[in-house]
Tab-separated table of C-alpha atoms and ligand atoms in Angstrom:
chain	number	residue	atom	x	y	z
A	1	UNK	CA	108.409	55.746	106.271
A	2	UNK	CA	107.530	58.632	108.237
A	3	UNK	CA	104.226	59.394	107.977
A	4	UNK	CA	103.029	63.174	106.629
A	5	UNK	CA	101.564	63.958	109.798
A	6	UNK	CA	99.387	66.914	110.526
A	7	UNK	CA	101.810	70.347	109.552
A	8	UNK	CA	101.359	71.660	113.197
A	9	UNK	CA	100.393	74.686	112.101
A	10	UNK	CA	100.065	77.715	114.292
A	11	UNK	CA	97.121	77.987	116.328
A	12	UNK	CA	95.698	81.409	117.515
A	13	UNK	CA	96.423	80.671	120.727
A	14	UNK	CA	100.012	80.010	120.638
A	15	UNK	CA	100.242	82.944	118.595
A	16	UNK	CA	98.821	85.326	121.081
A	17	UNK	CA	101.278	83.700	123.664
A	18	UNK	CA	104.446	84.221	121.585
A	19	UNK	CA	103.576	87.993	121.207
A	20	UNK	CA	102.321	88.183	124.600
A	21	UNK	CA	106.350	86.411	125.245
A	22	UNK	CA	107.055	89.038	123.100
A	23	UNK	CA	105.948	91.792	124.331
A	24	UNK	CA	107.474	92.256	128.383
A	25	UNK	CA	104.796	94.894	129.241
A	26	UNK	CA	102.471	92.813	128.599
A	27	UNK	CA	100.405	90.519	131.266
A	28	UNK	CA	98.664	87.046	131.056
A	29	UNK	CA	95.467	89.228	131.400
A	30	UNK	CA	95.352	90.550	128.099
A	31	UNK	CA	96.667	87.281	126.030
A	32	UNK	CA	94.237	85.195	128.565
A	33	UNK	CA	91.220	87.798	126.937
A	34	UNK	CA	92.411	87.150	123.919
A	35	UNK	CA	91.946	83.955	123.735
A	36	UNK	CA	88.533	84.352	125.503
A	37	UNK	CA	87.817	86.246	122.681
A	38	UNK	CA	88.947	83.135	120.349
A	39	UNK	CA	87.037	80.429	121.914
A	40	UNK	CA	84.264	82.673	122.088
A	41	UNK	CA	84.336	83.115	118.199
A	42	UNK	CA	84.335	78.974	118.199
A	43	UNK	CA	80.926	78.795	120.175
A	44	UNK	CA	79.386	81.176	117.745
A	45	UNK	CA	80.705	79.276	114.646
A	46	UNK	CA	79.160	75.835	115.595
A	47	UNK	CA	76.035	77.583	116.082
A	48	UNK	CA	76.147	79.542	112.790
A	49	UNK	CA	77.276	76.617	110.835
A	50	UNK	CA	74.201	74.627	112.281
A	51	UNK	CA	71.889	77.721	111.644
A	52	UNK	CA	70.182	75.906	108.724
A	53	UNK	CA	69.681	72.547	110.688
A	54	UNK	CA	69.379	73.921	114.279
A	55	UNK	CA	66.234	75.680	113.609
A	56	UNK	CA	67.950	78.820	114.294
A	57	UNK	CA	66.265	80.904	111.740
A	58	UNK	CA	63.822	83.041	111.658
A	59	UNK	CA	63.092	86.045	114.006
A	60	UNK	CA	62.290	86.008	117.428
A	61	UNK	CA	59.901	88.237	116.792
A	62	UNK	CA	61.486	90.117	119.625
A	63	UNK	CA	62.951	94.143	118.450
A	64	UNK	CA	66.443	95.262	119.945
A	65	UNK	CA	67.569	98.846	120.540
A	66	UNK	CA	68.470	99.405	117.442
A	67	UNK	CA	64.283	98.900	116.754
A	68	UNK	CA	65.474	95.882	114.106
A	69	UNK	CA	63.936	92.347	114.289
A	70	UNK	CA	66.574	90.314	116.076
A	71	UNK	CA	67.146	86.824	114.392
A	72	UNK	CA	67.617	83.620	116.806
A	73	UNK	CA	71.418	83.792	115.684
A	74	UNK	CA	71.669	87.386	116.771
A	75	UNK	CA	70.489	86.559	120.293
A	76	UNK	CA	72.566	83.199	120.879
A	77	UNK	CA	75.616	85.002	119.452
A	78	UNK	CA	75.187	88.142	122.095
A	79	UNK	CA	74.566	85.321	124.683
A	80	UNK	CA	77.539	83.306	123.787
A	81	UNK	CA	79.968	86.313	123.732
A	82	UNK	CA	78.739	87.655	127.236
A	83	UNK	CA	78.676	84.317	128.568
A	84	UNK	CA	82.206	83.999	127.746
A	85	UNK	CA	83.672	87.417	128.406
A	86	UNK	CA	82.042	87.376	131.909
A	87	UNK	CA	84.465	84.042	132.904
A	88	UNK	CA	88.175	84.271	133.960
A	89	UNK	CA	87.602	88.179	135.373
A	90	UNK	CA	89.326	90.031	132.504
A	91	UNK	CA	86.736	91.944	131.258
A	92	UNK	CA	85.292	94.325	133.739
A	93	UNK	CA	81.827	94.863	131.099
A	94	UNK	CA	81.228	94.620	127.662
A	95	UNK	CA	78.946	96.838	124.887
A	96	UNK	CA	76.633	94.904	122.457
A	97	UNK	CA	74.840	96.497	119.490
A	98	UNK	CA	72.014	94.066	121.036
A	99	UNK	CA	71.805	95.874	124.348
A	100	UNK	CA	71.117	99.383	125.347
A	101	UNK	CA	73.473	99.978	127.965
A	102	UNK	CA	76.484	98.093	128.839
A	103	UNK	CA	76.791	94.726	130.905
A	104	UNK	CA	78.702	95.345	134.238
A	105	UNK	CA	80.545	91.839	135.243
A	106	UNK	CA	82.364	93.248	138.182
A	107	UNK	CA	84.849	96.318	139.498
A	108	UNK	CA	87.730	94.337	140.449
A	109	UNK	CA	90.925	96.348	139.153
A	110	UNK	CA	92.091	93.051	138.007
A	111	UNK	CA	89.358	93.350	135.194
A	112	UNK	CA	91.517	95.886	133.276
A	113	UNK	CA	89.549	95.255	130.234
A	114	UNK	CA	86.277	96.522	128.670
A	115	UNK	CA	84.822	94.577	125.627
A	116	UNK	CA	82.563	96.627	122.477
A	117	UNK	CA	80.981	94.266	120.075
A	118	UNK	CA	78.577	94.030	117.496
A	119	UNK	CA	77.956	89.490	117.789
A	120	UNK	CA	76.307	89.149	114.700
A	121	UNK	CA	76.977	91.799	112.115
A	122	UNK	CA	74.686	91.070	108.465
A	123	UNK	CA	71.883	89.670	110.458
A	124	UNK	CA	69.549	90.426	107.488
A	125	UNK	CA	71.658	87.724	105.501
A	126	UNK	CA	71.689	85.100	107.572
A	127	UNK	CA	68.267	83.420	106.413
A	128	UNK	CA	69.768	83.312	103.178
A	129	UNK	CA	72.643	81.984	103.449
A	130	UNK	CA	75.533	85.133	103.157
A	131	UNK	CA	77.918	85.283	104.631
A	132	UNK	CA	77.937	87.852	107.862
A	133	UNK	CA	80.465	88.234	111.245
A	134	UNK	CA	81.396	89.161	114.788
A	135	UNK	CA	83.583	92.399	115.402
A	136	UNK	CA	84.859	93.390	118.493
A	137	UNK	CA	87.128	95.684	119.962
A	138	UNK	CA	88.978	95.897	123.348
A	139	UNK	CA	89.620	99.036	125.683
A	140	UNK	CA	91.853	99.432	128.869
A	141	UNK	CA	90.106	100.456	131.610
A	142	UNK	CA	90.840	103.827	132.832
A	143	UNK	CA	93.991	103.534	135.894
A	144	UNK	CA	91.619	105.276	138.039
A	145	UNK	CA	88.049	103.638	137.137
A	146	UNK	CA	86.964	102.469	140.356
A	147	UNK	CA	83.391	101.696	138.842
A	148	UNK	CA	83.212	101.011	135.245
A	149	UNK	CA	80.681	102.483	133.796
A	150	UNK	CA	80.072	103.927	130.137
A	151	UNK	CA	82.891	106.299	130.138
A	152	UNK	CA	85.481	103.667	129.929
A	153	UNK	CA	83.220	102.751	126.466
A	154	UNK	CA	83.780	106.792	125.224
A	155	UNK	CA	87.198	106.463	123.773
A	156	UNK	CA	88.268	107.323	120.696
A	157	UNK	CA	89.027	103.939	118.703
A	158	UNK	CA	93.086	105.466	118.583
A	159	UNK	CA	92.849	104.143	122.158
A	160	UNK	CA	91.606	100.679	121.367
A	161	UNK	CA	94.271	97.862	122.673
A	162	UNK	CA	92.948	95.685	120.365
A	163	UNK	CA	90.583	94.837	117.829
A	164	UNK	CA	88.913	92.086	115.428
A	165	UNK	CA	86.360	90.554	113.546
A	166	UNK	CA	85.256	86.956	112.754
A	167	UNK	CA	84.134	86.462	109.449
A	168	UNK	CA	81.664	83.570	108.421
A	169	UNK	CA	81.945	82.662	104.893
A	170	UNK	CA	83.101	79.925	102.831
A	171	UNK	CA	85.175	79.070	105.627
A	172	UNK	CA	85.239	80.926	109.155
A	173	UNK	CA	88.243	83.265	109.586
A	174	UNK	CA	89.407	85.577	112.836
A	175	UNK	CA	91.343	88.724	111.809
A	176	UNK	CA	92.884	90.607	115.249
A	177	UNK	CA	95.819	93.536	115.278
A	178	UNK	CA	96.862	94.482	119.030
A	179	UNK	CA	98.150	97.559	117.062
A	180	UNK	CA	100.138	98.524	113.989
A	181	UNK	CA	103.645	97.734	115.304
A	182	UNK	CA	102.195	94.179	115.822
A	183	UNK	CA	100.322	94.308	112.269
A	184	UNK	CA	97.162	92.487	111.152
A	185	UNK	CA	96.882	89.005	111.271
A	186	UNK	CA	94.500	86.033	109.535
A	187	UNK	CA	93.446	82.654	111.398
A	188	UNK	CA	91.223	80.213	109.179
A	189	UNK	CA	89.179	77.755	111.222
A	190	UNK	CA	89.678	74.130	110.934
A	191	UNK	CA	86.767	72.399	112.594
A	192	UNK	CA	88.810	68.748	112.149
A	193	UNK	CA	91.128	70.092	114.961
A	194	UNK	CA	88.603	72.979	116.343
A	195	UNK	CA	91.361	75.140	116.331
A	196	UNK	CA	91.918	78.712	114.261
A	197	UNK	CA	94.968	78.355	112.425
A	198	UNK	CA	97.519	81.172	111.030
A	199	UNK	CA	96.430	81.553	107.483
A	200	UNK	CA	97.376	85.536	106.642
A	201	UNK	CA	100.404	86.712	108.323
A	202	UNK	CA	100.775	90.221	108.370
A	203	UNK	CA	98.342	91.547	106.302
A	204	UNK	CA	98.579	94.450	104.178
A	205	UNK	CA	96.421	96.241	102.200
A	206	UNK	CA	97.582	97.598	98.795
A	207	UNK	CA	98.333	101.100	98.155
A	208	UNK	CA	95.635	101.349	95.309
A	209	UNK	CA	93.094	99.132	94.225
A	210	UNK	CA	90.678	98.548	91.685
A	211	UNK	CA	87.369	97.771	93.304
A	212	UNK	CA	84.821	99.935	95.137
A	213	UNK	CA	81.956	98.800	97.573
A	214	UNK	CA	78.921	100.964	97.979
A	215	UNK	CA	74.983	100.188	97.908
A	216	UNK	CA	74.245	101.838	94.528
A	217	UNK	CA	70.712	102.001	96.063
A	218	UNK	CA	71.097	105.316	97.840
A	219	UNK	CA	72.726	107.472	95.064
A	220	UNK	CA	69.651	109.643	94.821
A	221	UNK	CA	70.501	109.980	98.845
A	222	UNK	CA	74.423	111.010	98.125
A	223	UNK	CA	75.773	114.502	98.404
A	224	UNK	CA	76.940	116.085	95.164
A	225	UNK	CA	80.368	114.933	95.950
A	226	UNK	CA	79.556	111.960	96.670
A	227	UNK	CA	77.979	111.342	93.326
A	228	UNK	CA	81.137	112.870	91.448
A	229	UNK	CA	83.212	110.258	93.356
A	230	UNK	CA	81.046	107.489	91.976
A	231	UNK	CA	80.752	108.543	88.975
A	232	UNK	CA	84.564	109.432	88.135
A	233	UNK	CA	85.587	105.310	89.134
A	234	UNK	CA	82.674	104.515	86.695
A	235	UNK	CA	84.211	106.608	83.959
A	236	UNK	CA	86.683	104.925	81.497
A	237	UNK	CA	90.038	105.627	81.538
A	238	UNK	CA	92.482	102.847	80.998
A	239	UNK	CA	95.578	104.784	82.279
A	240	UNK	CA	93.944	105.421	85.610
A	241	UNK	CA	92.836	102.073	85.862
A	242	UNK	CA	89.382	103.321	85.943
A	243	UNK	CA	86.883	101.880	85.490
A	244	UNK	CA	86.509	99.924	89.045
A	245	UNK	CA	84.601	97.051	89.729
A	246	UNK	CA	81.771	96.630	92.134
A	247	UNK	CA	81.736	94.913	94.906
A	248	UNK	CA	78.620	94.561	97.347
A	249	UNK	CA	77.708	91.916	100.017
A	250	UNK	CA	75.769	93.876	102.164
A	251	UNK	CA	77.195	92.531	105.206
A	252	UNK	CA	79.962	94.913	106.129
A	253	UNK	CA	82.464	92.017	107.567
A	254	UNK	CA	82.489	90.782	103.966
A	255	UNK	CA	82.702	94.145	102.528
A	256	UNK	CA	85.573	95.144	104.924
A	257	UNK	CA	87.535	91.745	104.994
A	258	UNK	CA	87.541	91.581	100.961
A	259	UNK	CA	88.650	95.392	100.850
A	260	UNK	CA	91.054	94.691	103.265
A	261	UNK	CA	92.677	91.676	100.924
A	262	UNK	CA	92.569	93.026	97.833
A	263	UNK	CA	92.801	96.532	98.384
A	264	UNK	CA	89.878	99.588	96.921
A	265	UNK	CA	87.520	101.201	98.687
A	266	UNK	CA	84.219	100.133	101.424
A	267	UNK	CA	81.790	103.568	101.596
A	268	UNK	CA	78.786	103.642	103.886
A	269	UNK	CA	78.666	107.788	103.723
A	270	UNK	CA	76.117	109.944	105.627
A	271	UNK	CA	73.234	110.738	103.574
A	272	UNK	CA	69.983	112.577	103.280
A	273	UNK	CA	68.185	109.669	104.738
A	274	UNK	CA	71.097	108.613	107.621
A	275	UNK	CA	72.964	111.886	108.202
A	276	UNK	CA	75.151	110.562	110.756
A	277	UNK	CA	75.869	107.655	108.918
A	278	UNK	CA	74.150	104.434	109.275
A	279	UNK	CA	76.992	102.282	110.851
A	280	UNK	CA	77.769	102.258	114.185
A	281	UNK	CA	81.486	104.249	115.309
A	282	UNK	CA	82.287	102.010	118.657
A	283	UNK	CA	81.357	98.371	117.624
A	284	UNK	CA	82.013	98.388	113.849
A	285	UNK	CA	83.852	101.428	112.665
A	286	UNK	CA	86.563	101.611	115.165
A	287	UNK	CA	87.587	98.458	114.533
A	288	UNK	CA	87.756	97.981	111.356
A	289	UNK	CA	89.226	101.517	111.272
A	290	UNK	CA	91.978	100.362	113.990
A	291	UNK	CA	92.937	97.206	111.424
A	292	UNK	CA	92.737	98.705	108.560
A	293	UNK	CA	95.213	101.844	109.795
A	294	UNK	CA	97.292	98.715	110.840
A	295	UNK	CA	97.685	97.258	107.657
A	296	UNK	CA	98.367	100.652	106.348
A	297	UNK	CA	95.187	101.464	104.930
A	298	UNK	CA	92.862	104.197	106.129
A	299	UNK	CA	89.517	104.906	107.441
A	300	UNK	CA	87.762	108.244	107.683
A	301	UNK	CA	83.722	109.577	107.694
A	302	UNK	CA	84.752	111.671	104.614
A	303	UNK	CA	86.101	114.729	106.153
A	304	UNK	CA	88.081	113.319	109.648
A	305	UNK	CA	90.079	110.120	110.436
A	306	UNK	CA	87.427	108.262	112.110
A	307	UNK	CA	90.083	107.082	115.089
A	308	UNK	CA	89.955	110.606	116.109
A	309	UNK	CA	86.457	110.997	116.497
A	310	UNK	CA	85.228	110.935	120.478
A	311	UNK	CA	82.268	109.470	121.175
A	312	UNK	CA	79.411	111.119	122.994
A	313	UNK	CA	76.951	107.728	122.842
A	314	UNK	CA	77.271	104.625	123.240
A	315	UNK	CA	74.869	103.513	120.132
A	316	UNK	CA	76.170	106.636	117.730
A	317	UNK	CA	76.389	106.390	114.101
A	318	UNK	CA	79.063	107.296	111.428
A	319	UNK	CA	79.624	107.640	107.845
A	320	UNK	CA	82.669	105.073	107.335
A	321	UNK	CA	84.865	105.224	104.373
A	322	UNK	CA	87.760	102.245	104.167
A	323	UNK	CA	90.133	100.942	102.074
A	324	UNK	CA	93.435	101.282	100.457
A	325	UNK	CA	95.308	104.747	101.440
A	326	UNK	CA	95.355	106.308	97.533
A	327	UNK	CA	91.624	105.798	97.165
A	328	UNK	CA	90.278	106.886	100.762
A	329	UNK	CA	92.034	110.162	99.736
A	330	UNK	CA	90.140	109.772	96.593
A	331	UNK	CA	87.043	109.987	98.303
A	332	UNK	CA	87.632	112.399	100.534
A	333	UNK	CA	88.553	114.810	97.563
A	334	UNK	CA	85.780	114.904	96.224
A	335	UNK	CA	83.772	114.594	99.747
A	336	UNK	CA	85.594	117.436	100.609
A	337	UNK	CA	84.769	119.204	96.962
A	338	UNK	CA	88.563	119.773	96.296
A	339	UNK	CA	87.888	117.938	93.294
B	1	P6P	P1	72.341	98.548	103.529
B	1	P6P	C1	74.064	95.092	107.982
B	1	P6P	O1	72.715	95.270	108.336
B	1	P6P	C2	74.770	96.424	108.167
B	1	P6P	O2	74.637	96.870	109.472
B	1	P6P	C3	76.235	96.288	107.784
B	1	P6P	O3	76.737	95.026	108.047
B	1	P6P	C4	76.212	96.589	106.286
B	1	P6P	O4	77.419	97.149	105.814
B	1	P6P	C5	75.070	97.592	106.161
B	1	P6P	O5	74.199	97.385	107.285
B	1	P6P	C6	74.288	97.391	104.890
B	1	P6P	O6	73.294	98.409	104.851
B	1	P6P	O7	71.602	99.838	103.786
B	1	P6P	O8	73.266	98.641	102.334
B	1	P6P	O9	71.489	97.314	103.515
């Protein structure tokens, strides 16, 4: 009788090796950051999953740049992903939503590789239990950047080489694209073998969908258009499949990821109280902009593509509309008062 056995499923890392195998341009540097990236996403897990036993609640009563309380979680999370990104001389510096300027590891040309990340996005939800996530995205250095420094951080996210999130929910999951002709994929965690596991091959977003996300909170914040978008997916009409449901974690990982499954629309728009936006364009817009273009979705600030957009700060905010292609035009119709 042969026994079941474990299905050897497909682990991250031999993923990112096939398409590195794949992919002849490609080096060992890149997959080998990759996977820094991965194991990376593994230290922050444990520690998340023991946040209710390890004591790891709570603020530190210590403010980062942003001027927000930064939980215990935020802090070891930063730590863990600079700790790791610093090893194996990849990554040439990194940007954190924790720090104010960027790390500098070293100027080796062999570090071809800058790193943006926000380490703990949804830190207001982690003392109570909701789920919240890491998002990162990955630059090439420029050819001629002798000394990295912040320019090689002020690229549009169309430039991005690759990008991802880890999402800590009901179970921990990595999504990562290295660009649309390589599509979006979805690795579940299994802590038995400590491994994350290809769960979501090629993941694509629908061309319509039939939820929105927004914090209703701010409507008296909204431009006009704004609140003529909300309000037409709120009206009935059966035909048009209207109206949507609502959908609001408050974390945007969750947001994102479930918009990103089951198609509809995330908005975060500029408003009379954030009129650049709240959310930040390098560390969580671009990349979630960057997979969601991948899985042929879109992602715009409600009048330009957001991949477009060049930054001029490191810390700079955005409005950030995602979601399914048919209703990010939606938005921006009425954004855009053509409707
Ligand atoms: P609000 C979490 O603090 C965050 O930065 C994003 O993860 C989330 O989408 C947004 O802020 C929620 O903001 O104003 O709705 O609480």
């Amino acid at each position: 009788m042969i026994s079941d056995g474990v299905r050897t499923g497909m682990t991250l890392e031999t993923f990112i090796m096939e398409g590195m195998l794949g992919s002849p341009a490609a080096t060992g540097v890149f997959t080998s950051l990759l996977n820094q990236i991965g194991y990376a996403a593994k230290l922050v897990t444990s520690k998340v999953r023991r946040a209710g036993l390890a004591n790891v609640l709570g603020a530190t009563e210590q403010v980062n740049v942003q001027g927000e309380r930064v939980m215990k979680l935020d802090e070891e999370a930063n730590d863990t992903l600079l700790g790791t990104l610093r090893r194996r001389g990849h990554c040439a510096a990194v940007a954190s939503e924790e720090l104010e300027h960027i790390e500098h590891f070293t100027d080796d040309a062999r570090a071809r590789y800058v790193v943006l990340f926000d380490p703990l996005d949804g830190s207001s939800n982690i003392d109570v239990n909701i789920s919240i996530g890491t998002i990162f995205g990955v630059l090439r250095r420029d050819e001629d950047s002798l000394q990295v420094g912040e320019k090689d951080f002020l690229k549009p996210g169309k430039e991005l080489a690759a990008a991802g999130y880890v999402i800590y929910g009901s179970s921990t999951m990595l999504v990562l694209s290295t660009g649309r002709e390589k599509g979006v994929h979805g690795f579940t965690y299994d802590p038995t073998v400590g491994e994350f596991l290809l769960s979501h091959e090629n993941i694509r977003i629908p061309e319509k969908g039939s939820t929105y996300s927004i914090n209703e909170g701010n409507f008296g914040r909204w431009t006009d258009g704004v609140k003529r978008w909300n309000a037409h997916l709120k009206a009935e009409d059966k035909a048009d499949g209207r109206p949507y449901g609502m959908r609001y974690v408050g974390t945007l990982v969750a947001d994102a990821h479930r918009t990103l499954l089951r198609g509809g629309v995330f908005a975060y728009p500029a408003d009379t109280k954030s009129p650049e936006g709240k959310l930040r364009l390098l560390y969580e817009a671009n990349p979630f902009a960057f997979l969601f273009e991948a899985a042929g979705g879109s992602a715009t600030d409600g009048q330009r593509r957001i991949l477009d957009v060049v930054p001029t700060k490191l810390h700079q905010r955005t409005g950030l509309v995602l979601g399914s292609k048919r209703d990010v035009e939606l938005f921006e119709e009425f954004a855009q008062g053509k409707r």
